[in-house]
Coordinates of C-alpha atoms in Angstrom, one line a residue:
X1 CA 0.0 0.1 -0.2
X2 CA 1.3 3.4 -1.3
X3 CA 0.1 6.5 0.0
X4 CA 0.3 9.7 -1.7
X5 CA 3.4 11.5 0.1
X6 CA 5.9 8.3 -0.6
X7 CA 4.3 6.9 -3.9
X8 CA 3.2 10.3 -6.1
X9 CA 6.4 12.5 -5.0
X10 CA 8.1 9.7 -6.2
X11 CA 6.1 8.3 -9.0
X12 CA 8.9 8.0 -11.6
X13 CA 11.3 6.3 -8.9
X14 CA 8.7 4.0 -7.9
X15 CA 7.3 3.1 -10.9
X16 CA 11.0 1.8 -12.2
X17 CA 11.6 0.1 -9.1
X18 CA 8.1 -1.7 -9.8
X19 CA 8.9 -2.5 -13.8
X20 CA 12.5 -4.0 -12.8
X21 CA 10.8 -6.7 -11.6
X22 CA 10.1 -9.6 -14.1
X23 CA 6.5 -9.2 -15.0
X24 CA 5.1 -12.1 -13.5
X25 CA 6.6 -11.6 -10.4
X26 CA 5.3 -8.2 -10.1
X27 CA 3.3 -8.0 -6.5
X28 CA -0.3 -6.6 -6.7
X29 CA -0.3 -3.5 -5.0
X30 CA -2.8 -0.5 -4.0
X31 CA -2.4 3.4 -4.2
X32 CA -3.8 6.3 -2.7
X33 CA -2.6 9.6 -5.1
X34 CA -4.5 12.6 -6.4
X35 CA -5.7 12.7 -9.5
X36 CA -3.5 15.1 -10.6
X37 CA -0.5 13.1 -11.1
X38 CA -2.4 9.9 -12.5
X39 CA -1.9 11.0 -16.0
X40 CA -0.5 10.6 -19.2
X41 CA 0.7 6.7 -19.7
X42 CA 0.8 6.3 -16.2
X43 CA -3.1 4.7 -16.2
X44 CA -0.7 2.2 -18.5
X45 CA 2.0 1.9 -15.8
X46 CA -0.4 1.0 -13.2
X47 CA -1.9 -1.9 -15.3
X48 CA 1.6 -3.7 -16.5
X49 CA 2.9 -3.0 -12.9
X50 CA 0.4 -5.1 -11.4
X51 CA -1.6 -2.7 -9.9
X52 CA -4.9 -3.8 -7.6
X53 CA -6.7 -0.4 -6.7
X54 CA -6.4 3.2 -7.0
X55 CA -7.9 5.5 -4.3
X56 CA -7.4 9.5 -5.5
X57 CA -9.1 12.0 -3.7
X58 CA -11.7 14.3 -5.1
X59 CA -12.2 15.8 -1.7
X60 CA -15.0 18.5 -2.5
X61 CA -16.7 20.1 -6.1
X62 CA -15.7 24.0 -4.4
X63 CA -12.7 23.2 -3.3
X64 CA -9.1 20.5 -3.9
X65 CA -9.4 21.3 -7.8
X66 CA -4.6 21.3 -7.3
X67 CA -5.7 17.5 -6.1
X68 CA -8.1 17.0 -9.4
X69 CA -6.3 18.4 -11.8
X70 CA -9.1 20.3 -13.1
X71 CA -7.8 23.7 -12.5
X72 CA -10.1 26.2 -11.9
X73 CA -12.6 24.3 -12.5
X74 CA -15.8 23.4 -10.3
X75 CA -19.7 22.4 -10.1
X76 CA -20.9 20.4 -13.0
X77 CA -18.1 20.4 -15.3
X78 CA -15.6 19.1 -12.5
X79 CA -18.1 16.4 -11.7
X80 CA -18.0 15.2 -15.8
X81 CA -14.3 15.8 -16.0
X82 CA -13.6 13.9 -12.7
X83 CA -15.7 11.1 -13.9
X84 CA -14.4 10.7 -17.2
X85 CA -10.6 10.9 -16.3
X86 CA -12.1 7.5 -13.2
X87 CA -13.6 6.3 -16.2
X88 CA -9.9 5.8 -18.1
X89 CA -8.2 4.5 -14.9
X90 CA -11.1 1.5 -15.1
X91 CA -9.8 0.5 -17.8
X92 CA -6.6 -0.2 -16.8
X93 CA -7.0 -0.8 -12.9
X94 CA -9.5 -3.2 -11.1
X95 CA -10.5 -1.5 -8.4
X96 CA -11.2 2.1 -7.8
X97 CA -12.1 4.3 -4.9
X98 CA -12.8 8.2 -4.8
X99 CA -12.8 10.0 -1.8
X100 CA -14.6 12.5 -0.6
X101 CA -15.4 15.4 2.2
X102 CA -18.7 16.8 3.2
X103 CA -18.5 19.4 5.6
X104 CA -16.3 22.1 4.7
X105 CA -16.9 25.6 4.8
X106 CA -17.4 25.9 1.2
X107 CA -20.4 23.1 0.9
X108 CA -23.4 24.5 1.4
X109 CA -27.1 23.7 0.1
X110 CA -28.0 20.6 -1.5
X111 CA -25.2 21.3 -4.8
X112 CA -22.9 19.1 -2.8
X113 CA -25.0 16.1 -2.3
X114 CA -26.7 16.3 -5.6
X115 CA -22.5 16.9 -7.4
X116 CA -21.3 13.8 -5.7
X117 CA -24.9 11.7 -6.7
X118 CA -23.8 12.6 -10.4
X119 CA -20.4 11.3 -9.7
X120 CA -22.0 8.3 -7.9
X121 CA -24.1 7.5 -11.2
X122 CA -21.7 8.7 -13.8
X123 CA -19.0 6.2 -12.1
X124 CA -20.5 3.3 -10.4
X125 CA -17.3 1.3 -10.8
X126 CA -15.6 3.9 -8.2
X127 CA -16.7 3.3 -4.7
X128 CA -17.1 6.4 -2.9
X129 CA -16.0 7.1 0.6
X130 CA -17.3 10.5 2.2
X131 CA -15.8 11.3 4.7
X132 CA -16.3 14.0 7.7
X133 CA -14.0 16.6 8.3
X134 CA -11.9 16.0 11.6
X135 CA -9.9 18.7 13.3
X136 CA -6.9 16.8 14.4
X137 CA -4.3 18.3 16.2
X138 CA -1.3 19.9 14.5
X139 CA -3.3 20.4 11.4
X140 CA -4.4 24.0 9.7
X141 CA -8.0 22.9 10.3
X142 CA -7.5 22.3 14.2
X143 CA -5.7 25.9 14.4
X144 CA -9.0 27.3 12.1
X145 CA -11.9 25.7 13.9
X146 CA -9.9 26.5 17.5
X147 CA -10.1 30.3 16.6
X148 CA -13.8 30.0 15.4
X149 CA -14.6 28.0 19.0
X150 CA -15.9 25.5 16.2
X151 CA -14.7 22.6 17.6
X152 CA -17.0 21.0 20.5
X153 CA -14.0 20.9 23.4
X154 CA -15.4 18.0 25.7
X155 CA -16.4 15.3 23.6
X156 CA -13.4 12.9 23.8
X157 CA -10.5 11.9 20.7
X158 CA -12.4 8.9 21.3
X159 CA -15.1 10.3 18.5
X160 CA -13.1 11.6 15.9
X161 CA -14.0 9.6 13.5
X162 CA -17.3 8.6 11.7
X163 CA -20.2 8.6 12.1
X164 CA -19.5 11.3 15.1
X165 CA -19.6 14.8 14.4
X166 CA -16.9 16.6 16.4
X167 CA -17.7 20.4 15.1
X168 CA -20.3 22.7 14.4
X169 CA -20.6 22.9 10.2
X170 CA -20.2 26.0 9.0
X171 CA -23.5 26.2 6.6
X172 CA -25.1 23.0 8.1
X173 CA -27.1 22.9 11.4
X174 CA -26.7 19.2 13.1
X175 CA -29.9 17.8 11.6
X176 CA -29.4 19.4 8.2
X177 CA -26.1 17.6 8.1
X178 CA -27.1 14.0 8.8
X179 CA -30.1 14.1 6.8
X180 CA -27.6 14.9 4.0
X181 CA -25.1 12.4 5.3
X182 CA -27.6 9.5 5.0
X183 CA -29.3 11.0 2.0
X184 CA -25.9 10.3 0.5
X185 CA -25.0 7.3 1.9
X186 CA -28.2 6.5 0.7
X187 CA -27.8 6.9 -2.8
X188 CA -24.8 5.4 -2.4
X189 CA -25.7 2.2 -1.0
X190 CA -29.2 1.7 -3.0
X191 CA -30.0 -1.8 -4.6
X192 CA -29.5 -0.2 -8.1
X193 CA -26.2 1.3 -7.9
X194 CA -25.0 -2.4 -6.4
X195 CA -26.4 -3.9 -9.7
X196 CA -24.7 -1.1 -11.6
X197 CA -21.6 -1.2 -9.8
X198 CA -21.5 -5.1 -10.2
X199 CA -22.5 -4.6 -14.2
X200 CA -19.2 -2.5 -14.7
X201 CA -17.0 -5.8 -13.3
X202 CA -16.1 -8.6 -14.8
X203 CA -13.8 -9.4 -11.6
X204 CA -15.4 -12.1 -9.1
X205 CA -13.4 -10.5 -6.3
X206 CA -14.2 -7.0 -7.2
X207 CA -17.9 -7.6 -7.0
X208 CA -17.4 -9.3 -3.6
X209 CA -16.1 -6.0 -2.2
X210 CA -18.8 -4.0 -3.7
X211 CA -21.1 -6.2 -2.1
X212 CA -19.5 -6.3 1.4
X213 CA -18.5 -1.9 1.3
X214 CA -22.4 -1.7 0.3
X215 CA -23.9 -3.5 3.2
X216 CA -20.8 -1.4 5.3
X217 CA -22.7 1.8 3.7
X218 CA -25.9 0.5 5.2
X219 CA -24.8 0.0 8.7
X220 CA -23.2 3.6 8.8
X221 CA -26.9 5.0 7.7
X222 CA -28.3 3.0 10.4
X223 CA -25.9 5.0 13.0
X224 CA -26.2 7.9 11.2
X225 CA -30.2 7.5 12.0
X226 CA -29.5 7.0 15.1
X227 CA -27.8 10.6 15.6
X228 CA -30.2 11.9 13.6
X229 CA -33.0 10.5 15.9
X230 CA -30.8 12.1 19.0
X231 CA -30.9 15.3 17.7
X232 CA -34.1 15.6 16.9
X233 CA -35.6 13.9 20.0
X234 CA -33.0 15.5 22.7
X235 CA -32.8 19.3 23.1
X236 CA -29.4 18.7 25.2
X237 CA -28.0 16.7 23.0
X238 CA -29.0 19.0 19.7
X239 CA -27.6 21.7 22.1
X240 CA -24.3 20.1 22.6
X241 CA -23.9 19.5 18.9
X242 CA -25.0 23.4 18.2
X243 CA -22.2 24.3 20.5
X244 CA -24.5 26.4 23.0
X245 CA -23.7 24.0 25.8
X246 CA -20.6 21.9 26.8
X247 CA -22.2 18.6 29.2
X248 CA -21.0 15.9 27.4
X249 CA -24.3 14.0 26.4
X250 CA -25.3 10.9 28.1
X251 CA -25.0 9.1 25.0
X252 CA -21.6 9.8 24.2
X253 CA -20.4 8.8 27.6
X254 CA -21.9 5.2 27.5
X255 CA -20.2 4.9 24.7
X256 CA -16.7 5.6 25.6
X257 CA -17.4 4.0 28.4
X258 CA -18.1 0.5 26.1
X259 CA -15.1 1.3 24.0
X260 CA -13.1 1.6 26.9
X261 CA -13.9 -1.6 29.0
X262 CA -12.3 -2.2 32.0
X263 CA -9.4 0.4 31.1
X264 CA -12.3 3.0 32.1
X265 CA -11.7 2.6 35.8
X266 CA -8.0 3.7 34.5
X267 CA -9.5 7.2 33.7
X268 CA -12.3 10.0 35.4
X269 CA -14.1 12.1 33.2
X270 CA -11.1 15.0 33.7
X271 CA -8.6 12.6 31.8
X272 CA -11.3 11.9 29.0
X273 CA -11.9 15.6 28.3
X274 CA -9.2 16.6 25.4
X275 CA -6.4 19.2 25.5
X276 CA -7.0 21.8 23.0
X277 CA -4.3 23.8 23.9
X278 CA -1.5 24.8 21.6
X279 CA 1.4 22.5 22.0
X280 CA 4.4 24.5 23.5
X281 CA 7.0 25.2 20.3
X282 CA 10.6 23.6 21.6
X283 CA 13.4 26.0 22.0
X284 CA 15.5 26.1 18.9
X285 CA 19.2 24.9 19.8
X286 CA 22.5 26.8 18.1
X287 CA 23.3 24.0 16.1
X288 CA 19.4 24.8 14.7
X289 CA 20.4 28.8 14.6
X290 CA 23.7 27.6 12.6
X291 CA 21.8 25.7 10.0

């Protein structure tokens, strides 16, 4: 498995190493990369070096266009160009995954959802992942949202992954955000979409993967619906996700206890509350100054 930093940055060097192996002895591999570098003769070279899966990051229809290699293009035009690029990759690689984020500050209204659904329809052979933005420490997103007071400060780090929302979204209230997540995941996991995915491949193993991941998406929809029901029925739960109160809801406390198991005895509630203050900057040594 090659991640973007150690594959795309040294793309040709990695390819030369792979191509140096005898054709019958090249092990299958997976890459996570931006679409920008997957141009020219590189899709063909992926096939020749036995690439089994490519997971490019599209991220957003209104942002990150440099990663998609479409310049300033956005909206429907970007969707169509990206889908066409995925179709070219599909001719050379058995399995494709398209990575998206939903809930960026550039996302608003129905457009991001409709455009992502359009991409799914145009490229059913590319399984989508739809990620909730997570403000991991030390990242620009963390610094930006901390300064804006948009991080749920008492939400334990345990919940810094889907299906949980640990920030306030700029253009969506929590209820609307989860409704739209459900709409996206339901479209991706619909029986009609699964049928189209299965028709798009002759690889039996890829078909099994499509079925398994579709089942996983349907389980995710159930998780989103559970949180959405809490937002609609519990005023304090909604107030927490709107950033109006900081008391951690019992819903999350119980999940945290269950996940920690016996280790929960070792951590007090204060221990589980994140310290979101910036890390101290280490002092520069004399050697650093000389360099």
